[in-house]
mmCIF file of C-alpha atoms in Angstrom:
data_model
loop_
_atom_site.group_PDB
_atom_site.id
_atom_site.type_symbol
_atom_site.label_atom_id
_atom_site.label_comp_id
_atom_site.label_asym_id
_atom_site.label_seq_id
_atom_site.Cartn_x
_atom_site.Cartn_y
_atom_site.Cartn_z
ATOM 1 C CA MET A 1 88.974 -16.034 0.082
ATOM 2 C CA ASN A 2 91.819 -15.104 2.401
ATOM 3 C CA GLU A 3 91.608 -12.244 4.894
ATOM 4 C CA ILE A 4 93.745 -9.807 2.872
ATOM 5 C CA ALA A 5 91.692 -10.354 -0.299
ATOM 6 C CA ARG A 6 88.486 -9.892 1.714
ATOM 7 C CA ASP A 7 89.810 -6.606 3.178
ATOM 8 C CA VAL A 8 90.701 -5.350 -0.309
ATOM 9 C CA GLU A 9 87.227 -6.292 -1.596
ATOM 10 C CA ILE A 10 85.548 -4.477 1.318
ATOM 11 C CA GLU A 11 87.677 -1.367 0.699
ATOM 12 C CA LYS A 12 86.718 -1.376 -3.001
ATOM 13 C CA THR A 13 83.020 -1.268 -2.085
ATOM 14 C CA ALA A 14 83.355 1.509 0.509
ATOM 15 C CA LEU A 15 81.362 4.654 -0.260
ATOM 16 C CA GLN A 16 82.638 8.116 0.603
ATOM 17 C CA ILE A 17 80.673 11.183 1.624
ATOM 18 C CA ARG A 18 81.571 14.023 -0.755
ATOM 19 C CA LYS A 19 80.734 17.690 -1.079
ATOM 20 C CA ILE A 20 78.205 18.278 -3.866
ATOM 21 C CA GLY A 21 77.449 21.972 -4.270
ATOM 22 C CA ASN A 22 76.382 23.306 -0.861
ATOM 23 C CA SER A 23 75.436 19.823 0.348
ATOM 24 C CA VAL A 24 77.098 16.487 0.869
ATOM 25 C CA GLY A 25 76.169 13.219 -0.753
ATOM 26 C CA VAL A 26 77.250 9.725 -1.628
ATOM 27 C CA ILE A 27 77.979 8.649 -5.191
ATOM 28 C CA LEU A 28 76.566 5.174 -5.818
ATOM 29 C CA PRO A 29 78.391 2.959 -8.307
ATOM 30 C CA LYS A 30 76.502 1.745 -11.393
ATOM 31 C CA GLU A 31 76.745 -1.861 -10.189
ATOM 32 C CA LEU A 32 74.994 -1.012 -6.927
ATOM 33 C CA LEU A 33 72.282 0.969 -8.718
ATOM 34 C CA ALA A 34 71.682 -1.987 -11.037
ATOM 35 C CA ARG A 35 71.523 -4.430 -8.117
ATOM 36 C CA LEU A 36 68.969 -2.214 -6.341
ATOM 37 C CA ASN A 37 67.098 -1.598 -9.611
ATOM 38 C CA LEU A 38 67.454 2.175 -9.156
ATOM 39 C CA LYS A 39 68.003 5.006 -11.616
ATOM 40 C CA GLU A 40 68.508 8.752 -11.299
ATOM 41 C CA GLY A 41 65.535 10.365 -9.579
ATOM 42 C CA ASP A 42 64.359 7.187 -7.824
ATOM 43 C CA LYS A 43 63.956 7.192 -4.068
ATOM 44 C CA PHE A 44 65.418 4.666 -1.706
ATOM 45 C CA TYR A 45 65.185 4.465 2.036
ATOM 46 C CA PRO A 46 67.765 3.949 4.777
ATOM 47 C CA VAL A 47 66.447 1.444 7.314
ATOM 48 C CA GLU A 48 68.306 1.228 10.611
ATOM 49 C CA GLN A 49 68.741 -2.360 11.747
ATOM 50 C CA PRO A 50 68.604 -3.582 15.371
ATOM 51 C CA ASP A 51 72.359 -4.215 15.327
ATOM 52 C CA GLY A 52 72.996 -0.536 14.436
ATOM 53 C CA SER A 53 73.810 -1.200 10.788
ATOM 54 C CA LEU A 54 72.022 0.548 7.947
ATOM 55 C CA ARG A 55 70.158 -1.133 5.100
ATOM 56 C CA LEU A 56 69.335 0.716 1.888
ATOM 57 C CA SER A 57 66.102 -0.347 0.270
ATOM 58 C CA PRO A 58 64.102 0.881 -2.719
ATOM 59 C CA PHE A 59 60.981 -0.071 -0.749
ATOM 60 C CA ASN A 60 59.407 2.363 1.685
ATOM 61 C CA PRO A 61 59.147 0.462 4.991
ATOM 62 C CA LYS A 62 56.314 2.727 6.182
ATOM 63 C CA HIS A 63 54.304 1.949 3.042
ATOM 64 C CA ALA A 64 55.047 -1.768 3.397
ATOM 65 C CA ARG A 65 53.755 -1.721 6.988
ATOM 66 C CA THR A 66 50.618 0.175 5.918
ATOM 67 C CA MET A 67 49.951 -2.409 3.213
ATOM 68 C CA GLU A 68 50.451 -5.228 5.730
ATOM 69 C CA ILE A 69 47.807 -3.653 7.996
ATOM 70 C CA ALA A 70 45.429 -3.173 5.040
ATOM 71 C CA ARG A 71 45.814 -6.837 4.033
ATOM 72 C CA GLN A 72 45.032 -7.930 7.590
ATOM 73 C CA VAL A 73 41.914 -5.702 7.767
ATOM 74 C CA MET A 74 40.708 -7.014 4.399
ATOM 75 C CA HIS A 75 41.232 -10.581 5.597
ATOM 76 C CA ASP A 76 39.484 -10.007 8.937
ATOM 77 C CA TYR A 77 36.469 -8.337 7.303
ATOM 78 C CA ARG A 78 36.329 -10.350 4.059
ATOM 79 C CA ASP A 79 32.722 -11.419 4.673
ATOM 80 C CA THR A 80 31.652 -7.817 5.246
ATOM 81 C CA PHE A 81 33.434 -6.635 2.091
ATOM 82 C CA ALA A 82 31.857 -9.477 0.102
ATOM 83 C CA ALA A 83 28.377 -8.518 1.345
ATOM 84 C CA LEU A 84 28.970 -4.857 0.512
ATOM 85 C CA ALA A 85 30.157 -5.771 -2.984
ATOM 86 C CA LYS A 86 26.792 -7.363 -3.859
#
């Protein structure tokens, strides 16, 4: 893909902040909603990346971290949990 075609493709995917009532918002194209598996009313989370960019994710990073900690605790104390389950 040449540089001009790439620039045109990037411009086509640009999102614009628009006034919606008394607020502002971003209209997401159907294709992006489908790719993220989102529908009206769903939540998604902006996650700032170390390079300053922003990633949109349908997964709550705080919840994911909490689950990671829970898995580690369950692994570390698996013998205790097994004994308590008897």
